[in-house]
PDB file of C-alpha atoms in Angstrom:
ATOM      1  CA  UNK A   1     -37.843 -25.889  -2.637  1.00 94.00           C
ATOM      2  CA  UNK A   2     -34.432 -23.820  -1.966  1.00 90.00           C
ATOM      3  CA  UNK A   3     -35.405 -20.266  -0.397  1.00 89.00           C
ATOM      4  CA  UNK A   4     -33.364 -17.384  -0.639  1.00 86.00           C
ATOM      5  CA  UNK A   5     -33.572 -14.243   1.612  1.00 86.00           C
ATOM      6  CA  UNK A   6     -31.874 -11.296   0.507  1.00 88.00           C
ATOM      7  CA  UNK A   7     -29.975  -9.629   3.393  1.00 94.00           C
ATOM      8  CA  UNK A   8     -26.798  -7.851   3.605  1.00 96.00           C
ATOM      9  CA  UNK A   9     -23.008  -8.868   3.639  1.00 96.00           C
ATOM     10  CA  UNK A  10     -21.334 -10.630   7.022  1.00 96.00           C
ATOM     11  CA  UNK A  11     -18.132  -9.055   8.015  1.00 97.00           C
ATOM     12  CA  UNK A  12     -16.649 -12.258   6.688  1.00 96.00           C
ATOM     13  CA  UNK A  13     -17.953 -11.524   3.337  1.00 97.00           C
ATOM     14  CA  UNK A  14     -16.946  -7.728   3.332  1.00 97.00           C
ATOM     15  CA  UNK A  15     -13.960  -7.090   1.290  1.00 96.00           C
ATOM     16  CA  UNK A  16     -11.475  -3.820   1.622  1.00 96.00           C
ATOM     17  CA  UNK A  17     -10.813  -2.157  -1.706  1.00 89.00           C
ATOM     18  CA  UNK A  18     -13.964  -3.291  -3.086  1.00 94.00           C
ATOM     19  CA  UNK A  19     -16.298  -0.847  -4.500  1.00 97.00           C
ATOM     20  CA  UNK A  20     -20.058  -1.815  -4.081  1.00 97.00           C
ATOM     21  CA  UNK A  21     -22.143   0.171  -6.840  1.00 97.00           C
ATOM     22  CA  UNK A  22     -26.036   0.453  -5.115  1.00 97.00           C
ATOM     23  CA  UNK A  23     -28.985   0.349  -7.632  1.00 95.00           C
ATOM     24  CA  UNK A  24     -31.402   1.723  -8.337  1.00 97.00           C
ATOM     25  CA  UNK A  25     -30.790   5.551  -8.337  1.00 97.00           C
ATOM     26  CA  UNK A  26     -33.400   7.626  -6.695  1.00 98.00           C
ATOM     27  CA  UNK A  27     -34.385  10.716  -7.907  1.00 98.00           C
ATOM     28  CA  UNK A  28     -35.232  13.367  -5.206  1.00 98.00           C
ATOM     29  CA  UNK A  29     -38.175  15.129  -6.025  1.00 98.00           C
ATOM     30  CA  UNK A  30     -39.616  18.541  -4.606  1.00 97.00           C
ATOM     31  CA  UNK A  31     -42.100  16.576  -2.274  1.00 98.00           C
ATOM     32  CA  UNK A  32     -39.196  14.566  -0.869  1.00 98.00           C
ATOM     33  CA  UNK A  33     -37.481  17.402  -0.135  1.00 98.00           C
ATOM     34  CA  UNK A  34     -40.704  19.458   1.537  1.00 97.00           C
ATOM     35  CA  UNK A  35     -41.599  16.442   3.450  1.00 97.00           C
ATOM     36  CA  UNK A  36     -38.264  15.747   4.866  1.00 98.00           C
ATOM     37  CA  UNK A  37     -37.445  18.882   5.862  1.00 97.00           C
ATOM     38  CA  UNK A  38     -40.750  20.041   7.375  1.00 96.00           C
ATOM     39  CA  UNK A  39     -40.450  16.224   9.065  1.00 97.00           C
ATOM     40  CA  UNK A  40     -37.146  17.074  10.401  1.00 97.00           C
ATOM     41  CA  UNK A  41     -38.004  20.835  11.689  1.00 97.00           C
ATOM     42  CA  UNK A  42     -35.540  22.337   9.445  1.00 96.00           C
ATOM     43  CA  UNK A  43     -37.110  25.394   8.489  1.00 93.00           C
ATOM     44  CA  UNK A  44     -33.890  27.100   6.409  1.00 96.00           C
ATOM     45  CA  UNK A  45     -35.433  28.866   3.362  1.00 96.00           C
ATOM     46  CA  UNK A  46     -33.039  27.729   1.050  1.00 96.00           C
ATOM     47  CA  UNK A  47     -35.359  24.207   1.330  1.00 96.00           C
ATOM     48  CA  UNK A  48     -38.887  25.621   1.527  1.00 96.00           C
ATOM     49  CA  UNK A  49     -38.821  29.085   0.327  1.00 97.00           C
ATOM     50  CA  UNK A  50     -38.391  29.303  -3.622  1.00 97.00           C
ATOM     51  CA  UNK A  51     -38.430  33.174  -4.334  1.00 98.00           C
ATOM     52  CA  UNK A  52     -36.054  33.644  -1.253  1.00 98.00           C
ATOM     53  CA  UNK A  53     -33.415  30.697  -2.568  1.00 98.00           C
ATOM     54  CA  UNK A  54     -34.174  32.284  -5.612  1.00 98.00           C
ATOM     55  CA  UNK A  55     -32.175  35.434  -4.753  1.00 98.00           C
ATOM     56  CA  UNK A  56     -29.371  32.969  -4.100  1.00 98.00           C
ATOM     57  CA  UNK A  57     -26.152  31.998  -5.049  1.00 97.00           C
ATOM     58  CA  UNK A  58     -27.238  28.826  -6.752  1.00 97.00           C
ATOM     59  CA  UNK A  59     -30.782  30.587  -8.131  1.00 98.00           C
ATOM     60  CA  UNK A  60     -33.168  27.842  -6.358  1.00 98.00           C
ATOM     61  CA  UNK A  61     -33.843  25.476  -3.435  1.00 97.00           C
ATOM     62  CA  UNK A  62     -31.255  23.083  -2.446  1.00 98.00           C
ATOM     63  CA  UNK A  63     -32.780  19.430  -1.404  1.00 98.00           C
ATOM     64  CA  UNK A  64     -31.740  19.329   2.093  1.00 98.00           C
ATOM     65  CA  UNK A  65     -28.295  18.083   3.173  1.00 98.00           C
ATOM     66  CA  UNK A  66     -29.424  15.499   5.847  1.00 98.00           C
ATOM     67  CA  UNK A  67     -31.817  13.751   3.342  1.00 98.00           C
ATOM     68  CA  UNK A  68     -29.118  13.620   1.141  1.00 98.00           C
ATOM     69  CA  UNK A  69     -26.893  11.827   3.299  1.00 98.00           C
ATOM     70  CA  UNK A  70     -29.872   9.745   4.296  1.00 98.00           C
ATOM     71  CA  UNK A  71     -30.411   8.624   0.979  1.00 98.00           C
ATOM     72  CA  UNK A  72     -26.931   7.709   0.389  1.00 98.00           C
ATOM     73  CA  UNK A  73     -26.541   5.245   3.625  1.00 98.00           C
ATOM     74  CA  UNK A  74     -29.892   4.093   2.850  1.00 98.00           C
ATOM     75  CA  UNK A  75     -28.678   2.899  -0.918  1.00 97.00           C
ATOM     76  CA  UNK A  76     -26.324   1.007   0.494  1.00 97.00           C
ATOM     77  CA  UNK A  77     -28.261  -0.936   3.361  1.00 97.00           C
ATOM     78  CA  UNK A  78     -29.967  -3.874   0.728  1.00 96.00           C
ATOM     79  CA  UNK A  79     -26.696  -5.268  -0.372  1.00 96.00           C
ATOM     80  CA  UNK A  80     -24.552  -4.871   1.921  1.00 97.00           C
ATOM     81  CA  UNK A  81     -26.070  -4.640   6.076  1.00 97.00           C
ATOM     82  CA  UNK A  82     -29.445  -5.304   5.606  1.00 96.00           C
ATOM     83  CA  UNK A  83     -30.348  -7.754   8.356  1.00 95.00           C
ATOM     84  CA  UNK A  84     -26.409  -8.379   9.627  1.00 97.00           C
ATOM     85  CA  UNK A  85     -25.680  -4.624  11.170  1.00 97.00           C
ATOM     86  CA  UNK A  86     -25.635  -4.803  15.109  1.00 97.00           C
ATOM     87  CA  UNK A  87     -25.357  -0.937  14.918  1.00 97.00           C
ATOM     88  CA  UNK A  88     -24.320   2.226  13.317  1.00 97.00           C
ATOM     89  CA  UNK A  89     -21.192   3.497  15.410  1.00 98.00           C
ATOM     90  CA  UNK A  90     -20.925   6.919  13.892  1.00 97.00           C
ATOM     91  CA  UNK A  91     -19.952   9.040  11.385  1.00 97.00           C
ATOM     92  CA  UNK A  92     -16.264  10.057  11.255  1.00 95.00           C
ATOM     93  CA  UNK A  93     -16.778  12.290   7.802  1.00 96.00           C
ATOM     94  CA  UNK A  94     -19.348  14.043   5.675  1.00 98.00           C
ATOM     95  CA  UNK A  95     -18.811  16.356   3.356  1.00 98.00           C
ATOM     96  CA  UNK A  96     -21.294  18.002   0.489  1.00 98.00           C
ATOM     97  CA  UNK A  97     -18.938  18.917  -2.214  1.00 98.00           C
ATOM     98  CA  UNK A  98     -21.752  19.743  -4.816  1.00 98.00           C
ATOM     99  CA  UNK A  99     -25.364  20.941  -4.640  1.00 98.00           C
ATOM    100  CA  UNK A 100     -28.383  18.734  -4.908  1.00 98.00           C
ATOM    101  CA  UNK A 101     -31.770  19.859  -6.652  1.00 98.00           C
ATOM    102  CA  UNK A 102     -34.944  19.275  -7.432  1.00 98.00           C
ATOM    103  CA  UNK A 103     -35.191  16.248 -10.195  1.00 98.00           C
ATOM    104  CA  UNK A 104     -31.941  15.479  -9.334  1.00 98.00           C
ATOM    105  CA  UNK A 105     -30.610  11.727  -8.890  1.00 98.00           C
ATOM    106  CA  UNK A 106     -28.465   9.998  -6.640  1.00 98.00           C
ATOM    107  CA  UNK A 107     -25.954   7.563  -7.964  1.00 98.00           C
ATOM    108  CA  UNK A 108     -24.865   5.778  -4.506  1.00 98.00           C
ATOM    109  CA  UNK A 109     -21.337   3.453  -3.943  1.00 98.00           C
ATOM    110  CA  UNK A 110     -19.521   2.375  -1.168  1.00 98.00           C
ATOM    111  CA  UNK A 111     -15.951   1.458  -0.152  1.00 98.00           C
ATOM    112  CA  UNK A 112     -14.663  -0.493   2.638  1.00 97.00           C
ATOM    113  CA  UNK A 113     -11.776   0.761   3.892  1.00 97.00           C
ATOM    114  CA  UNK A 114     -11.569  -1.267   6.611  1.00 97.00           C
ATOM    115  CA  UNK A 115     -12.478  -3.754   8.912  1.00 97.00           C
ATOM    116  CA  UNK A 116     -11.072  -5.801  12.531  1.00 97.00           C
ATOM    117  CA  UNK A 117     -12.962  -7.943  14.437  1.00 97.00           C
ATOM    118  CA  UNK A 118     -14.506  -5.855  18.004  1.00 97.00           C
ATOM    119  CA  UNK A 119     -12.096  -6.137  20.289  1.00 95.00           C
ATOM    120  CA  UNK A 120     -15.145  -5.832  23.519  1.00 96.00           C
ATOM    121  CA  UNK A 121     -17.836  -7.612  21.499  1.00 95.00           C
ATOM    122  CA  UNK A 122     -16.664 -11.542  20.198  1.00 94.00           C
ATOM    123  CA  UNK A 123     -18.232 -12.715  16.730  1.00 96.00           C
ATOM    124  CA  UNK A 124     -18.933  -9.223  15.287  1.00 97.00           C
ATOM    125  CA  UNK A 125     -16.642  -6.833  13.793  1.00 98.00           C
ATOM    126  CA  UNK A 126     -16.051  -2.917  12.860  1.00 98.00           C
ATOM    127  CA  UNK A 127     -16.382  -1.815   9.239  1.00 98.00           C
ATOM    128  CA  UNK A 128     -15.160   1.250   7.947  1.00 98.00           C
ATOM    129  CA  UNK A 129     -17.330   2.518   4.705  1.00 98.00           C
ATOM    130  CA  UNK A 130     -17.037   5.476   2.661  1.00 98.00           C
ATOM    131  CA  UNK A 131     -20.133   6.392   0.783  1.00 98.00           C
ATOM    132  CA  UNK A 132     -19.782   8.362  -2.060  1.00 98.00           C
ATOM    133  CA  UNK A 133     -22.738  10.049  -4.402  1.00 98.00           C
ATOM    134  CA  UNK A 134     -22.646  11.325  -7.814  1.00 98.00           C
ATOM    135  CA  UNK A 135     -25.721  13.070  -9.725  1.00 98.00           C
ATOM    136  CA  UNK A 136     -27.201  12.107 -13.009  1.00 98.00           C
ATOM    137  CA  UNK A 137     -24.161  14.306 -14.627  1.00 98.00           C
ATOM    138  CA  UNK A 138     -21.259  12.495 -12.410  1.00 98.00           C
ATOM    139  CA  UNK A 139     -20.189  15.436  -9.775  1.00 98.00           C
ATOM    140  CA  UNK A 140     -19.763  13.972  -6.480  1.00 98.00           C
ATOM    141  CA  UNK A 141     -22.552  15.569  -4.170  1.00 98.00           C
ATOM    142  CA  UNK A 142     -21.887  13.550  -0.949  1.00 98.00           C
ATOM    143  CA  UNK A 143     -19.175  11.497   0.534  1.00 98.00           C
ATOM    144  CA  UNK A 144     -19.373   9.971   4.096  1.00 98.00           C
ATOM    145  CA  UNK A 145     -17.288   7.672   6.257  1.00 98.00           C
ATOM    146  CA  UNK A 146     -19.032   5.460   8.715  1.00 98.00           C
ATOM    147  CA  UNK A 147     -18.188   3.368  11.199  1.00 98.00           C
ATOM    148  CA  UNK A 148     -20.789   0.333  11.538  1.00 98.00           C
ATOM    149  CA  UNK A 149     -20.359  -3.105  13.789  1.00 98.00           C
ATOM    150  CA  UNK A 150     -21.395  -5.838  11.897  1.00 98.00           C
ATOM    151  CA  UNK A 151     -22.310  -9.743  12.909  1.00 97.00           C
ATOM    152  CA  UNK A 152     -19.893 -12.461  11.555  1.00 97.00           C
ATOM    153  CA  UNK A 153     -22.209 -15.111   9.909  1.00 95.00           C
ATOM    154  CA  UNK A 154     -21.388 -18.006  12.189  1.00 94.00           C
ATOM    155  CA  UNK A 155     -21.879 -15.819  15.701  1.00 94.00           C
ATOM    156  CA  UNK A 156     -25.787 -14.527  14.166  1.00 94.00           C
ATOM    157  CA  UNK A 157     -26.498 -18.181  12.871  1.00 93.00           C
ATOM    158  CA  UNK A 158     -25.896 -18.921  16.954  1.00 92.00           C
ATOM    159  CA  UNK A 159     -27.370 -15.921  18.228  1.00 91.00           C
ATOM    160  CA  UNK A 160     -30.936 -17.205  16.136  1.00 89.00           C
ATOM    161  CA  UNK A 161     -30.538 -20.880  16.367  1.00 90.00           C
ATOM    162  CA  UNK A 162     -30.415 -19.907  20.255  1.00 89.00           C
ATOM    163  CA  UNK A 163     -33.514 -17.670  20.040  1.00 87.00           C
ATOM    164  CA  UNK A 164     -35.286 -20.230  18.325  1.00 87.00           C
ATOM    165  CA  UNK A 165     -34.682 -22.971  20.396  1.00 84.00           C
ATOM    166  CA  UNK A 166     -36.182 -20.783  23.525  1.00 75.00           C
ATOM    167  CA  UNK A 167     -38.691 -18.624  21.918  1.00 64.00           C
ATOM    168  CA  UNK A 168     -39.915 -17.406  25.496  1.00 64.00           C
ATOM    169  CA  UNK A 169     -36.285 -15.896  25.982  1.00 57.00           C
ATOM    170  CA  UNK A 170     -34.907 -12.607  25.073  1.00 56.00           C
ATOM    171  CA  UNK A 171     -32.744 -12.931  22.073  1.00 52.00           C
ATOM    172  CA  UNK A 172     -29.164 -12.248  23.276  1.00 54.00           C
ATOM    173  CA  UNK A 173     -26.018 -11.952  21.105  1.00 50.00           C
ATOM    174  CA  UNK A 174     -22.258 -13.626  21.924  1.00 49.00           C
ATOM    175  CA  UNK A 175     -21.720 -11.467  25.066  1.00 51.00           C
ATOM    176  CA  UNK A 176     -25.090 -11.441  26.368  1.00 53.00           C
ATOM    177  CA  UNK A 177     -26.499  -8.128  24.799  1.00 55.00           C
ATOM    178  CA  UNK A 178     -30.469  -8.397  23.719  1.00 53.00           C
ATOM    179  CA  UNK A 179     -30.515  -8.687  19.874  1.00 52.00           C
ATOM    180  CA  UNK A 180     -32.254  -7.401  17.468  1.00 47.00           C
ATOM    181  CA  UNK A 181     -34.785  -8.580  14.602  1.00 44.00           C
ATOM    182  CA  UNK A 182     -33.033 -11.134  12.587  1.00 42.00           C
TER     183      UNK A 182
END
């Protein structure tokens, strides 16, 4: 029997000037938002405090900024890096152009903008990726551009055919850096 294993795009499969539409939306709920920011140690009212964000601008609590953005990346990880990202380089934008709330949901997409093979680092490459995030009513509430190194296909196929054929060695990549899971 055939097996497929869902993982995420190779850079030789990531295409500029493609938009990837993520699925499903996730709506963030009041407990999401409690949890994550009492996780995080964020303790601004306008997350926890609803008579105090009540005397606010926008009238109620906001779902925290940083578990929006988390939720955006994290829409996109399935289809397109899940299991062929080396690692996240950094974020070179992020912007919150609209509020989120409670019961709100997060429509995530993302862009490629572009990509060149790593100049120190042979058979992966860097991708540039906006993420962009829209609520149930279509007003962008996010947008983020990240920078992300990414195995091609044939340099991780050599990288675990390597580790497999040694299993008492550390997993090493192209230029001798330990690897990760596959």
């Amino acid at each position: 029997m055939r097996e497929i294993a869902q993982r995420g795009l190779y850079y030789d499969e990531l295409e500029t000037d493609v938009r990837y539409v993520h699925s499903p939306g996730r709506t963030l709920t009041e407990a999401d938002n409690v949890l994550f920011t009492t996780l995080t140690m964020n303790t601004q009212s306008l997350h926890l405090d609803a008579a105090w964000a009540a005397t606010q601008p926008f009238g109620q609590r906001l779902v925290n900024s940083m578990l929006t953005l988390s939720t955006l990346v994290g829409a996109s990880v399935a289809q397109l890096t899940q299991g062929t990202i080396v690692a996240n380089l950094g974020f070179a934008e992020v912007a919150f152009p609209h509020p989120v709330f409670h019961g709100d949901t997060l429509y995530s997409s993302t862009v490629v903008l572009e990509k060149r093979p790593s100049a120190s680092r042979p058979g992966q490459g860097v991708v540039t990726l906006e993420h962009r995030g829209h609520n149930q009513d279509g007003a962008l509430v996010a947008r983020a551009v990240r920078s992300t190194l990414v195995w091609t296909r044939a340099a991780h196929e050599a990288a675990r055919a390597a580790a497999q054929a040694e299993p008492d060695v550390v997993a090493r990549d192209a230029v001798g850096q330990e690897g990760g899971a596959p």
